Amino acid sequence: MAELKKFLSKDGSIRIATVISTETVNDAFRYFEASPLAKTLMARAITGAILMASQMKERLGTALHFIGEGPIQSIFASAQYEGGAKVYCENRNAELPEGVTHLGAGLGAGRLDVIQSRPFEREPLRGTVELYTGEIGDDIAYYLNQSHQIPAIVSLAARPAEKGVEVAGGYIIELMPGYTDEIIQKLEQLQPLVESTVRKLQHGAAPEDLIDIYLDHFEFEEVTHPYKPHYECGCSVERVERSLLLLGRGTLDEMVKDKESAEIACEFCGCKYELSIEALKKLRDSLDEVPVH
Ligand SMILES: [Zn+2]
């Protein structure tokens, strides 16, 4: 199980969520492989969603949708306050173009859509910003700053391995209303002294080790968070059927013609669903009932 910890400075002006998400990320890669580029960006995205959702309230969650012109095309990651999280990448085999080392080029220019549920509101809060660097962490920091006027330090890290990732984790430090210029200056002075998150993760860091410098220089109290992040898809045969409907009548017709039944894999977790020929026919026929204008 992943470890997540939260801290609040005694004056209430700085809050931190920090997590070691290696296991959660590796659960995402249990059913399918991905290129090192896709793995790294997907791991950062799900880690970011987990951290953001952890600062919400019961039964609320955050979804991050990165959409770019680069080879990755898009990454979707979502997490609930209770820890369930999942991630999907449009082109899991994407590689960086020859000679390019900047990982942000995987997404390229594009945008980040953030959908956050709100307490007591039926409609979620939607926000969109342009991708800042496409490196995920920078884009989340940019979103928090632009859409919520929250200055933030976001560090999301992952090191891909032969199978899944070797390590993944990160933290988000947010300034809360009432912060002073002095606090910003102090954070800015500390930032260059912080050792790389990947290196810390590789040395077996606990969540609080990732942010130890900040904990040493401000007075913090730990905030109890009763949930552990975990990979959770929440898929069902109904959802798989709904995604089949999007393929349209032609595709469903072919499936009905070719097969006795169809095995459909969920695109988030690889979980396989067997649909009978009757179920496929019913789906196909239901499309005819939709009025065409
Ligand atoms: Zn699933």
PDB file of C-alpha atoms and ligand atoms in Angstrom:
ATOM      1  CA  MET A   1       0.000   0.000   0.000  1.00  0.00           C
ATOM      2  CA  ALA A   2       1.152   3.490  -0.772  1.00  0.00           C
ATOM      3  CA  GLU A   3       1.952   5.873   2.029  1.00  0.00           C
ATOM      4  CA  LEU A   4       0.513   9.372   2.043  1.00  0.00           C
ATOM      5  CA  LYS A   5       1.109  12.038   4.658  1.00  0.00           C
ATOM      6  CA  LYS A   6      -0.223  15.549   5.098  1.00  0.00           C
ATOM      7  CA  PHE A   7       1.183  18.457   7.038  1.00  0.00           C
ATOM      8  CA  LEU A   8      -0.082  21.935   7.912  1.00  0.00           C
ATOM      9  CA  SER A   9       2.149  24.711   9.167  1.00  0.00           C
ATOM     10  CA  LYS A  10       1.220  25.940  12.650  1.00  0.00           C
ATOM     11  CA  ASP A  11       0.133  29.336  11.306  1.00  0.00           C
ATOM     12  CA  GLY A  12      -2.031  27.581   8.703  1.00  0.00           C
ATOM     13  CA  SER A  13      -0.309  29.210   5.723  1.00  0.00           C
ATOM     14  CA  ILE A  14       1.391  26.164   4.177  1.00  0.00           C
ATOM     15  CA  ARG A  15      -0.079  22.758   3.523  1.00  0.00           C
ATOM     16  CA  ILE A  16       1.748  19.744   2.159  1.00  0.00           C
ATOM     17  CA  ALA A  17       0.682  16.354   0.860  1.00  0.00           C
ATOM     18  CA  THR A  18       3.455  13.845   0.146  1.00  0.00           C
ATOM     19  CA  VAL A  19       3.282  10.267  -1.097  1.00  0.00           C
ATOM     20  CA  ILE A  20       5.289   7.231  -2.094  1.00  0.00           C
ATOM     21  CA  SER A  21       3.150   5.869  -4.926  1.00  0.00           C
ATOM     22  CA  THR A  22       5.380   3.122  -6.386  1.00  0.00           C
ATOM     23  CA  GLU A  23       2.951   0.314  -5.591  1.00  0.00           C
ATOM     24  CA  THR A  24      -0.125   2.160  -6.825  1.00  0.00           C
ATOM     25  CA  VAL A  25       1.629   2.993 -10.082  1.00  0.00           C
ATOM     26  CA  ASN A  26       2.831  -0.576 -10.538  1.00  0.00           C
ATOM     27  CA  ASP A  27      -0.724  -1.835 -10.096  1.00  0.00           C
ATOM     28  CA  ALA A  28      -1.599   0.328 -13.102  1.00  0.00           C
ATOM     29  CA  PHE A  29       0.992  -1.555 -15.157  1.00  0.00           C
ATOM     30  CA  ARG A  30      -0.075  -5.006 -14.010  1.00  0.00           C
ATOM     31  CA  TYR A  31      -2.135  -5.649 -17.129  1.00  0.00           C
ATOM     32  CA  PHE A  32      -0.315  -3.747 -19.841  1.00  0.00           C
ATOM     33  CA  GLU A  33       3.127  -2.450 -20.643  1.00  0.00           C
ATOM     34  CA  ALA A  34       4.043   1.048 -21.763  1.00  0.00           C
ATOM     35  CA  SER A  35       7.079   2.875 -23.096  1.00  0.00           C
ATOM     36  CA  PRO A  36       9.424   4.451 -20.524  1.00  0.00           C
ATOM     37  CA  LEU A  37       8.142   7.886 -21.597  1.00  0.00           C
ATOM     38  CA  ALA A  38       4.472   6.932 -21.118  1.00  0.00           C
ATOM     39  CA  LYS A  39       5.221   5.204 -17.820  1.00  0.00           C
ATOM     40  CA  THR A  40       7.006   8.220 -16.411  1.00  0.00           C
ATOM     41  CA  LEU A  41       4.317  10.710 -17.407  1.00  0.00           C
ATOM     42  CA  MET A  42       1.454   8.403 -16.349  1.00  0.00           C
ATOM     43  CA  ALA A  43       3.132   7.792 -12.987  1.00  0.00           C
ATOM     44  CA  ARG A  44       3.535  11.524 -12.427  1.00  0.00           C
ATOM     45  CA  ALA A  45      -0.071  12.197 -13.420  1.00  0.00           C
ATOM     46  CA  ILE A  46      -1.644   9.606 -11.106  1.00  0.00           C
ATOM     47  CA  THR A  47       0.634  10.723  -8.265  1.00  0.00           C
ATOM     48  CA  GLY A  48      -0.481  14.335  -8.821  1.00  0.00           C
ATOM     49  CA  ALA A  49      -4.153  13.320  -8.821  1.00  0.00           C
ATOM     50  CA  ILE A  50      -3.687  11.332  -5.590  1.00  0.00           C
ATOM     51  CA  LEU A  51      -2.055  14.310  -3.877  1.00  0.00           C
ATOM     52  CA  MET A  52      -4.699  16.799  -5.024  1.00  0.00           C
ATOM     53  CA  ALA A  53      -7.590  14.517  -4.057  1.00  0.00           C
ATOM     54  CA  SER A  54      -6.078  13.939  -0.609  1.00  0.00           C
ATOM     55  CA  GLN A  55      -6.661  17.629   0.190  1.00  0.00           C
ATOM     56  CA  MET A  56     -10.370  17.386  -0.608  1.00  0.00           C
ATOM     57  CA  LYS A  57     -13.180  15.897   1.491  1.00  0.00           C
ATOM     58  CA  GLU A  58     -14.991  12.572   1.823  1.00  0.00           C
ATOM     59  CA  ARG A  59     -16.437  11.207  -1.426  1.00  0.00           C
ATOM     60  CA  LEU A  60     -14.869  13.971  -3.514  1.00  0.00           C
ATOM     61  CA  GLY A  61     -12.199  13.593  -6.148  1.00  0.00           C
ATOM     62  CA  THR A  62      -9.985  15.142  -8.777  1.00  0.00           C
ATOM     63  CA  ALA A  63      -9.497  14.252 -12.435  1.00  0.00           C
ATOM     64  CA  LEU A  64      -6.617  15.551 -14.542  1.00  0.00           C
ATOM     65  CA  HIS A  65      -6.781  15.370 -18.318  1.00  0.00           C
ATOM     66  CA  PHE A  66      -3.609  16.327 -20.157  1.00  0.00           C
ATOM     67  CA  ILE A  67      -4.167  16.760 -23.878  1.00  0.00           C
ATOM     68  CA  GLY A  68      -1.276  17.559 -26.187  1.00  0.00           C
ATOM     69  CA  GLU A  69      -0.084  17.578 -29.773  1.00  0.00           C
ATOM     70  CA  GLY A  70       2.883  15.326 -28.923  1.00  0.00           C
ATOM     71  CA  PRO A  71       3.121  11.534 -29.475  1.00  0.00           C
ATOM     72  CA  ILE A  72       1.527  10.699 -26.090  1.00  0.00           C
ATOM     73  CA  GLN A  73      -1.675  12.474 -27.225  1.00  0.00           C
ATOM     74  CA  SER A  74      -3.375  12.469 -23.845  1.00  0.00           C
ATOM     75  CA  ILE A  75      -3.168  11.209 -20.283  1.00  0.00           C
ATOM     76  CA  PHE A  76      -6.104  10.944 -17.915  1.00  0.00           C
ATOM     77  CA  ALA A  77      -5.615  10.418 -14.182  1.00  0.00           C
ATOM     78  CA  SER A  78      -8.192  10.548 -11.434  1.00  0.00           C
ATOM     79  CA  ALA A  79      -8.247   9.988  -7.689  1.00  0.00           C
ATOM     80  CA  GLN A  80     -10.724  10.041  -4.833  1.00  0.00           C
ATOM     81  CA  TYR A  81     -10.172  11.429  -1.344  1.00  0.00           C
ATOM     82  CA  GLU A  82     -10.494   7.837  -0.092  1.00  0.00           C
ATOM     83  CA  GLY A  83      -7.417   6.881  -2.125  1.00  0.00           C
ATOM     84  CA  GLY A  84      -8.797   5.030  -5.166  1.00  0.00           C
ATOM     85  CA  ALA A  85      -6.910   6.209  -8.257  1.00  0.00           C
ATOM     86  CA  LYS A  86      -6.495   5.276 -11.909  1.00  0.00           C
ATOM     87  CA  VAL A  87      -4.643   6.413 -15.015  1.00  0.00           C
ATOM     88  CA  TYR A  88      -5.002   6.044 -18.774  1.00  0.00           C
ATOM     89  CA  CYS A  89      -2.770   7.095 -21.661  1.00  0.00           C
ATOM     90  CA  GLU A  90      -3.947   7.455 -25.249  1.00  0.00           C
ATOM     91  CA  ASN A  91      -0.686   6.238 -26.787  1.00  0.00           C
ATOM     92  CA  ARG A  92       1.124   4.036 -24.299  1.00  0.00           C
ATOM     93  CA  ASN A  93       3.873   3.130 -26.786  1.00  0.00           C
ATOM     94  CA  ALA A  94       4.870   6.701 -27.546  1.00  0.00           C
ATOM     95  CA  GLU A  95       8.568   7.556 -27.607  1.00  0.00           C
ATOM     96  CA  LEU A  96      10.246  10.936 -27.731  1.00  0.00           C
ATOM     97  CA  PRO A  97      11.354  12.089 -31.180  1.00  0.00           C
ATOM     98  CA  GLU A  98      15.060  11.432 -31.996  1.00  0.00           C
ATOM     99  CA  GLY A  99      17.391  13.782 -30.180  1.00  0.00           C
ATOM    100  CA  VAL A 100      14.732  15.185 -27.837  1.00  0.00           C
ATOM    101  CA  THR A 101      15.361  14.609 -24.128  1.00  0.00           C
ATOM    102  CA  HIS A 102      12.812  16.976 -22.610  1.00  0.00           C
ATOM    103  CA  LEU A 103      10.011  14.671 -21.379  1.00  0.00           C
ATOM    104  CA  GLY A 104       7.447  17.424 -21.789  1.00  0.00           C
ATOM    105  CA  ALA A 105       7.765  16.961 -25.546  1.00  0.00           C
ATOM    106  CA  GLY A 106       5.820  13.721 -25.069  1.00  0.00           C
ATOM    107  CA  LEU A 107       2.688  15.792 -24.585  1.00  0.00           C
ATOM    108  CA  GLY A 108       3.914  18.832 -26.484  1.00  0.00           C
ATOM    109  CA  ALA A 109       1.775  21.943 -26.640  1.00  0.00           C
ATOM    110  CA  GLY A 110      -1.733  21.494 -25.340  1.00  0.00           C
ATOM    111  CA  ARG A 111      -3.940  21.930 -22.324  1.00  0.00           C
ATOM    112  CA  LEU A 112      -4.729  20.548 -18.903  1.00  0.00           C
ATOM    113  CA  ASP A 113      -8.380  20.149 -17.946  1.00  0.00           C
ATOM    114  CA  VAL A 114      -9.001  19.714 -14.229  1.00  0.00           C
ATOM    115  CA  ILE A 115     -12.323  18.466 -12.935  1.00  0.00           C
ATOM    116  CA  GLN A 116     -12.783  18.637  -9.165  1.00  0.00           C
ATOM    117  CA  SER A 117     -15.932  17.670  -7.318  1.00  0.00           C
ATOM    118  CA  ARG A 118     -17.137  20.262  -4.840  1.00  0.00           C
ATOM    119  CA  PRO A 119     -18.830  19.747  -1.498  1.00  0.00           C
ATOM    120  CA  PHE A 120     -22.618  20.244  -1.660  1.00  0.00           C
ATOM    121  CA  GLU A 121     -22.544  21.021  -5.377  1.00  0.00           C
ATOM    122  CA  ARG A 122     -23.841  18.753  -8.089  1.00  0.00           C
ATOM    123  CA  GLU A 123     -21.699  20.324 -10.797  1.00  0.00           C
ATOM    124  CA  PRO A 124     -17.969  19.786 -10.493  1.00  0.00           C
ATOM    125  CA  LEU A 125     -15.506  22.628 -10.774  1.00  0.00           C
ATOM    126  CA  ARG A 126     -13.862  22.663 -14.183  1.00  0.00           C
ATOM    127  CA  GLY A 127     -10.699  24.527 -15.007  1.00  0.00           C
ATOM    128  CA  THR A 128      -8.434  24.605 -18.033  1.00  0.00           C
ATOM    129  CA  VAL A 129      -4.922  25.930 -18.461  1.00  0.00           C
ATOM    130  CA  GLU A 130      -2.425  25.634 -21.265  1.00  0.00           C
ATOM    131  CA  LEU A 131       0.287  23.059 -20.646  1.00  0.00           C
ATOM    132  CA  TYR A 132       3.211  24.880 -19.066  1.00  0.00           C
ATOM    133  CA  THR A 133       6.009  22.410 -19.855  1.00  0.00           C
ATOM    134  CA  GLY A 134       4.096  19.146 -20.333  1.00  0.00           C
ATOM    135  CA  GLU A 135       6.166  17.622 -17.509  1.00  0.00           C
ATOM    136  CA  ILE A 136       2.993  17.187 -15.395  1.00  0.00           C
ATOM    137  CA  GLY A 137       4.247  18.654 -12.094  1.00  0.00           C
ATOM    138  CA  ASP A 138       4.861  22.092 -13.622  1.00  0.00           C
ATOM    139  CA  ASP A 139       1.469  21.979 -15.281  1.00  0.00           C
ATOM    140  CA  ILE A 140      -0.310  21.243 -11.995  1.00  0.00           C
ATOM    141  CA  ALA A 141       1.588  24.075 -10.269  1.00  0.00           C
ATOM    142  CA  TYR A 142       0.612  26.395 -13.108  1.00  0.00           C
ATOM    143  CA  TYR A 143      -3.029  25.309 -12.832  1.00  0.00           C
ATOM    144  CA  LEU A 144      -3.126  25.921  -9.056  1.00  0.00           C
ATOM    145  CA  ASN A 145      -1.600  29.337  -9.545  1.00  0.00           C
ATOM    146  CA  GLN A 146      -3.734  30.420 -12.494  1.00  0.00           C
ATOM    147  CA  SER A 147      -7.088  28.938 -11.506  1.00  0.00           C
ATOM    148  CA  HIS A 148      -6.963  29.103  -7.711  1.00  0.00           C
ATOM    149  CA  GLN A 149      -4.341  31.822  -7.081  1.00  0.00           C
ATOM    150  CA  ILE A 150      -2.449  29.287  -4.986  1.00  0.00           C
ATOM    151  CA  PRO A 151       1.335  29.517  -5.260  1.00  0.00           C
ATOM    152  CA  ALA A 152       2.553  25.925  -5.169  1.00  0.00           C
ATOM    153  CA  ILE A 153       5.665  23.780  -5.365  1.00  0.00           C
ATOM    154  CA  VAL A 154       4.905  20.503  -7.120  1.00  0.00           C
ATOM    155  CA  SER A 155       7.436  17.691  -7.408  1.00  0.00           C
ATOM    156  CA  LEU A 156       6.298  14.494  -9.108  1.00  0.00           C
ATOM    157  CA  ALA A 157       8.842  11.830  -9.920  1.00  0.00           C
ATOM    158  CA  ALA A 158       9.069   8.349 -11.368  1.00  0.00           C
ATOM    159  CA  ARG A 159      11.833   6.129 -12.706  1.00  0.00           C
ATOM    160  CA  PRO A 160      10.630   3.549 -15.240  1.00  0.00           C
ATOM    161  CA  ALA A 161      11.889  -0.020 -14.951  1.00  0.00           C
ATOM    162  CA  GLU A 162      11.834  -3.105 -17.168  1.00  0.00           C
ATOM    163  CA  LYS A 163       8.473  -3.956 -15.653  1.00  0.00           C
ATOM    164  CA  GLY A 164       6.421  -1.041 -14.332  1.00  0.00           C
ATOM    165  CA  VAL A 165       8.398   1.556 -12.423  1.00  0.00           C
ATOM    166  CA  GLU A 166      11.312   1.299 -10.031  1.00  0.00           C
ATOM    167  CA  VAL A 167       9.994   4.192  -7.926  1.00  0.00           C
ATOM    168  CA  ALA A 168       7.287   6.834  -8.000  1.00  0.00           C
ATOM    169  CA  GLY A 169       6.217   9.538  -5.601  1.00  0.00           C
ATOM    170  CA  GLY A 170       6.103  13.228  -4.962  1.00  0.00           C
ATOM    171  CA  TYR A 171       4.614  16.107  -3.048  1.00  0.00           C
ATOM    172  CA  ILE A 172       2.575  19.267  -3.435  1.00  0.00           C
ATOM    173  CA  ILE A 173       3.252  22.282  -1.214  1.00  0.00           C
ATOM    174  CA  GLU A 174       0.485  24.897  -1.360  1.00  0.00           C
ATOM    175  CA  LEU A 175       0.307  28.347   0.163  1.00  0.00           C
ATOM    176  CA  MET A 176      -2.965  29.079   1.873  1.00  0.00           C
ATOM    177  CA  PRO A 177      -4.709  32.442   2.335  1.00  0.00           C
ATOM    178  CA  GLY A 178      -2.758  34.538   4.809  1.00  0.00           C
ATOM    179  CA  TYR A 179       0.717  33.608   3.572  1.00  0.00           C
ATOM    180  CA  THR A 180       3.290  36.379   3.596  1.00  0.00           C
ATOM    181  CA  ASP A 181       6.056  37.440   1.207  1.00  0.00           C
ATOM    182  CA  GLU A 182       8.485  36.334   3.872  1.00  0.00           C
ATOM    183  CA  ILE A 183       7.149  32.778   3.680  1.00  0.00           C
ATOM    184  CA  ILE A 184       7.454  32.768  -0.109  1.00  0.00           C
ATOM    185  CA  GLN A 185      11.036  34.004   0.106  1.00  0.00           C
ATOM    186  CA  LYS A 186      11.960  31.355   2.640  1.00  0.00           C
ATOM    187  CA  LEU A 187      10.418  28.604   0.478  1.00  0.00           C
ATOM    188  CA  GLU A 188      12.258  29.918  -2.568  1.00  0.00           C
ATOM    189  CA  GLN A 189      15.536  29.872  -0.682  1.00  0.00           C
ATOM    190  CA  LEU A 190      14.994  26.296   0.433  1.00  0.00           C
ATOM    191  CA  GLN A 191      13.877  24.951  -2.940  1.00  0.00           C
ATOM    192  CA  PRO A 192      17.352  24.675  -4.546  1.00  0.00           C
ATOM    193  CA  LEU A 193      18.638  22.809  -1.479  1.00  0.00           C
ATOM    194  CA  VAL A 194      16.132  19.986  -1.837  1.00  0.00           C
ATOM    195  CA  GLU A 195      17.649  16.776  -3.162  1.00  0.00           C
ATOM    196  CA  SER A 196      16.024  15.308  -6.281  1.00  0.00           C
ATOM    197  CA  THR A 197      12.844  13.413  -5.492  1.00  0.00           C
ATOM    198  CA  VAL A 198      13.816  10.483  -7.731  1.00  0.00           C
ATOM    199  CA  ARG A 199      17.108  10.061  -5.890  1.00  0.00           C
ATOM    200  CA  LYS A 200      15.362  10.178  -2.523  1.00  0.00           C
ATOM    201  CA  LEU A 201      12.828   7.610  -3.691  1.00  0.00           C
ATOM    202  CA  GLN A 202      15.630   5.353  -4.914  1.00  0.00           C
ATOM    203  CA  HIS A 203      17.187   5.552  -1.464  1.00  0.00           C
ATOM    204  CA  GLY A 204      13.968   4.259   0.090  1.00  0.00           C
ATOM    205  CA  ALA A 205      12.559   7.553   1.361  1.00  0.00           C
ATOM    206  CA  ALA A 206       9.391   7.668   3.461  1.00  0.00           C
ATOM    207  CA  PRO A 207       6.833  10.336   2.436  1.00  0.00           C
ATOM    208  CA  GLU A 208       8.067  12.822   5.043  1.00  0.00           C
ATOM    209  CA  ASP A 209      11.685  12.391   3.871  1.00  0.00           C
ATOM    210  CA  LEU A 210      10.780  13.944   0.506  1.00  0.00           C
ATOM    211  CA  ILE A 211      10.027  17.257   2.214  1.00  0.00           C
ATOM    212  CA  ASP A 212      12.369  17.067   5.211  1.00  0.00           C
ATOM    213  CA  ILE A 213      14.028  20.414   4.487  1.00  0.00           C
ATOM    214  CA  TYR A 214      10.704  22.233   4.624  1.00  0.00           C
ATOM    215  CA  LEU A 215       9.662  20.368   7.771  1.00  0.00           C
ATOM    216  CA  ASP A 216      12.957  21.441   9.392  1.00  0.00           C
ATOM    217  CA  HIS A 217      12.546  25.137   8.567  1.00  0.00           C
ATOM    218  CA  PHE A 218       8.894  25.732   9.394  1.00  0.00           C
ATOM    219  CA  GLU A 219       6.758  24.559  12.269  1.00  0.00           C
ATOM    220  CA  PHE A 220       4.456  21.857  10.936  1.00  0.00           C
ATOM    221  CA  GLU A 221       1.887  19.564  12.410  1.00  0.00           C
ATOM    222  CA  GLU A 222       0.891  16.318  10.779  1.00  0.00           C
ATOM    223  CA  VAL A 223      -2.731  16.158   9.620  1.00  0.00           C
ATOM    224  CA  THR A 224      -4.272  12.714   9.981  1.00  0.00           C
ATOM    225  CA  HIS A 225      -5.297  11.182   6.683  1.00  0.00           C
ATOM    226  CA  PRO A 226      -7.057   7.875   7.263  1.00  0.00           C
ATOM    227  CA  TYR A 227      -6.786   6.523   3.704  1.00  0.00           C
ATOM    228  CA  LYS A 228      -4.056   4.869   1.695  1.00  0.00           C
ATOM    229  CA  PRO A 229      -3.814   5.428  -2.061  1.00  0.00           C
ATOM    230  CA  HIS A 230      -4.496   2.349  -4.175  1.00  0.00           C
ATOM    231  CA  TYR A 231      -5.210   1.529  -7.787  1.00  0.00           C
ATOM    232  CA  GLU A 232      -8.938   1.206  -8.279  1.00  0.00           C
ATOM    233  CA  CYS A 233     -10.741   1.182 -11.558  1.00  0.00           C
ATOM    234  CA  GLY A 234     -14.390   1.002 -10.591  1.00  0.00           C
ATOM    235  CA  CYS A 235     -15.260  -0.474 -13.985  1.00  0.00           C
ATOM    236  CA  SER A 236     -18.344  -2.587 -14.584  1.00  0.00           C
ATOM    237  CA  VAL A 237     -19.959  -4.436 -17.440  1.00  0.00           C
ATOM    238  CA  GLU A 238     -22.317  -1.443 -17.847  1.00  0.00           C
ATOM    239  CA  ARG A 239     -19.411   0.919 -18.339  1.00  0.00           C
ATOM    240  CA  VAL A 240     -17.746  -1.386 -20.842  1.00  0.00           C
ATOM    241  CA  GLU A 241     -21.053  -1.562 -22.723  1.00  0.00           C
ATOM    242  CA  ARG A 242     -21.330   2.219 -22.755  1.00  0.00           C
ATOM    243  CA  SER A 243     -17.837   2.487 -24.244  1.00  0.00           C
ATOM    244  CA  LEU A 244     -18.845  -0.068 -26.920  1.00  0.00           C
ATOM    245  CA  LEU A 245     -21.830   2.074 -27.881  1.00  0.00           C
ATOM    246  CA  LEU A 246     -19.438   4.876 -28.749  1.00  0.00           C
ATOM    247  CA  LEU A 247     -17.916   2.661 -31.457  1.00  0.00           C
ATOM    248  CA  GLY A 248     -21.153   2.932 -33.378  1.00  0.00           C
ATOM    249  CA  ARG A 249     -23.494   0.617 -35.230  1.00  0.00           C
ATOM    250  CA  GLY A 250     -21.043  -0.494 -37.939  1.00  0.00           C
ATOM    251  CA  THR A 251     -18.498  -1.862 -35.495  1.00  0.00           C
ATOM    252  CA  LEU A 252     -21.172  -3.557 -33.395  1.00  0.00           C
ATOM    253  CA  ASP A 253     -22.651  -5.105 -36.546  1.00  0.00           C
ATOM    254  CA  GLU A 254     -19.271  -6.633 -37.383  1.00  0.00           C
ATOM    255  CA  MET A 255     -18.826  -7.959 -33.863  1.00  0.00           C
ATOM    256  CA  VAL A 256     -22.232  -9.611 -34.024  1.00  0.00           C
ATOM    257  CA  LYS A 257     -21.442 -11.119 -37.436  1.00  0.00           C
ATOM    258  CA  ASP A 258     -17.990 -12.486 -36.592  1.00  0.00           C
ATOM    259  CA  LYS A 259     -18.375 -13.956 -33.184  1.00  0.00           C
ATOM    260  CA  GLU A 260     -20.227 -16.016 -30.712  1.00  0.00           C
ATOM    261  CA  SER A 261     -19.280 -13.580 -28.002  1.00  0.00           C
ATOM    262  CA  ALA A 262     -16.818 -10.784 -27.449  1.00  0.00           C
ATOM    263  CA  GLU A 263     -14.160 -10.291 -24.846  1.00  0.00           C
ATOM    264  CA  ILE A 264     -13.682  -6.624 -24.047  1.00  0.00           C
ATOM    265  CA  ALA A 265     -10.868  -5.359 -21.854  1.00  0.00           C
ATOM    266  CA  CYS A 266     -11.295  -2.271 -19.694  1.00  0.00           C
ATOM    267  CA  GLU A 267      -8.873   0.359 -20.917  1.00  0.00           C
ATOM    268  CA  PHE A 268      -7.899   1.422 -17.380  1.00  0.00           C
ATOM    269  CA  CYS A 269      -7.219  -1.863 -15.608  1.00  0.00           C
ATOM    270  CA  GLY A 270      -7.180  -4.532 -18.318  1.00  0.00           C
ATOM    271  CA  CYS A 271     -10.032  -6.350 -16.569  1.00  0.00           C
ATOM    272  CA  LYS A 272     -11.769  -8.561 -19.153  1.00  0.00           C
ATOM    273  CA  TYR A 273     -15.514  -8.704 -19.708  1.00  0.00           C
ATOM    274  CA  GLU A 274     -17.204 -11.375 -21.754  1.00  0.00           C
ATOM    275  CA  LEU A 275     -20.261 -10.156 -23.654  1.00  0.00           C
ATOM    276  CA  SER A 276     -22.644 -12.684 -25.172  1.00  0.00           C
ATOM    277  CA  ILE A 277     -23.905 -12.397 -28.725  1.00  0.00           C
ATOM    278  CA  GLU A 278     -27.330 -11.515 -27.271  1.00  0.00           C
ATOM    279  CA  ALA A 279     -25.849  -8.659 -25.251  1.00  0.00           C
ATOM    280  CA  LEU A 280     -24.030  -7.370 -28.351  1.00  0.00           C
ATOM    281  CA  LYS A 281     -27.212  -7.514 -30.423  1.00  0.00           C
ATOM    282  CA  LYS A 282     -29.147  -5.688 -27.720  1.00  0.00           C
ATOM    283  CA  LEU A 283     -26.511  -2.970 -27.679  1.00  0.00           C
ATOM    284  CA  ARG A 284     -26.567  -2.665 -31.453  1.00  0.00           C
ATOM    285  CA  ASP A 285     -30.349  -2.471 -31.530  1.00  0.00           C
ATOM    286  CA  SER A 286     -30.402   0.116 -28.770  1.00  0.00           C
ATOM    287  CA  LEU A 287     -28.528   2.424 -31.147  1.00  0.00           C
ATOM    288  CA  ASP A 288     -31.512   2.352 -33.514  1.00  0.00           C
ATOM    289  CA  GLU A 289     -33.703   3.750 -30.772  1.00  0.00           C
ATOM    290  CA  VAL A 290     -31.639   6.915 -30.543  1.00  0.00           C
ATOM    291  CA  PRO A 291     -33.438   9.584 -32.573  1.00  0.00           C
ATOM    292  CA  VAL A 292     -31.344  11.015 -35.377  1.00  0.00           C
ATOM    293  CA  HIS A 293     -31.710  14.706 -36.111  1.00  0.00           C
TER     294      HIS A 293
HETATM  295 ZN    ZN B   1     -11.336  -1.386 -15.267  1.00  0.00          ZN
END
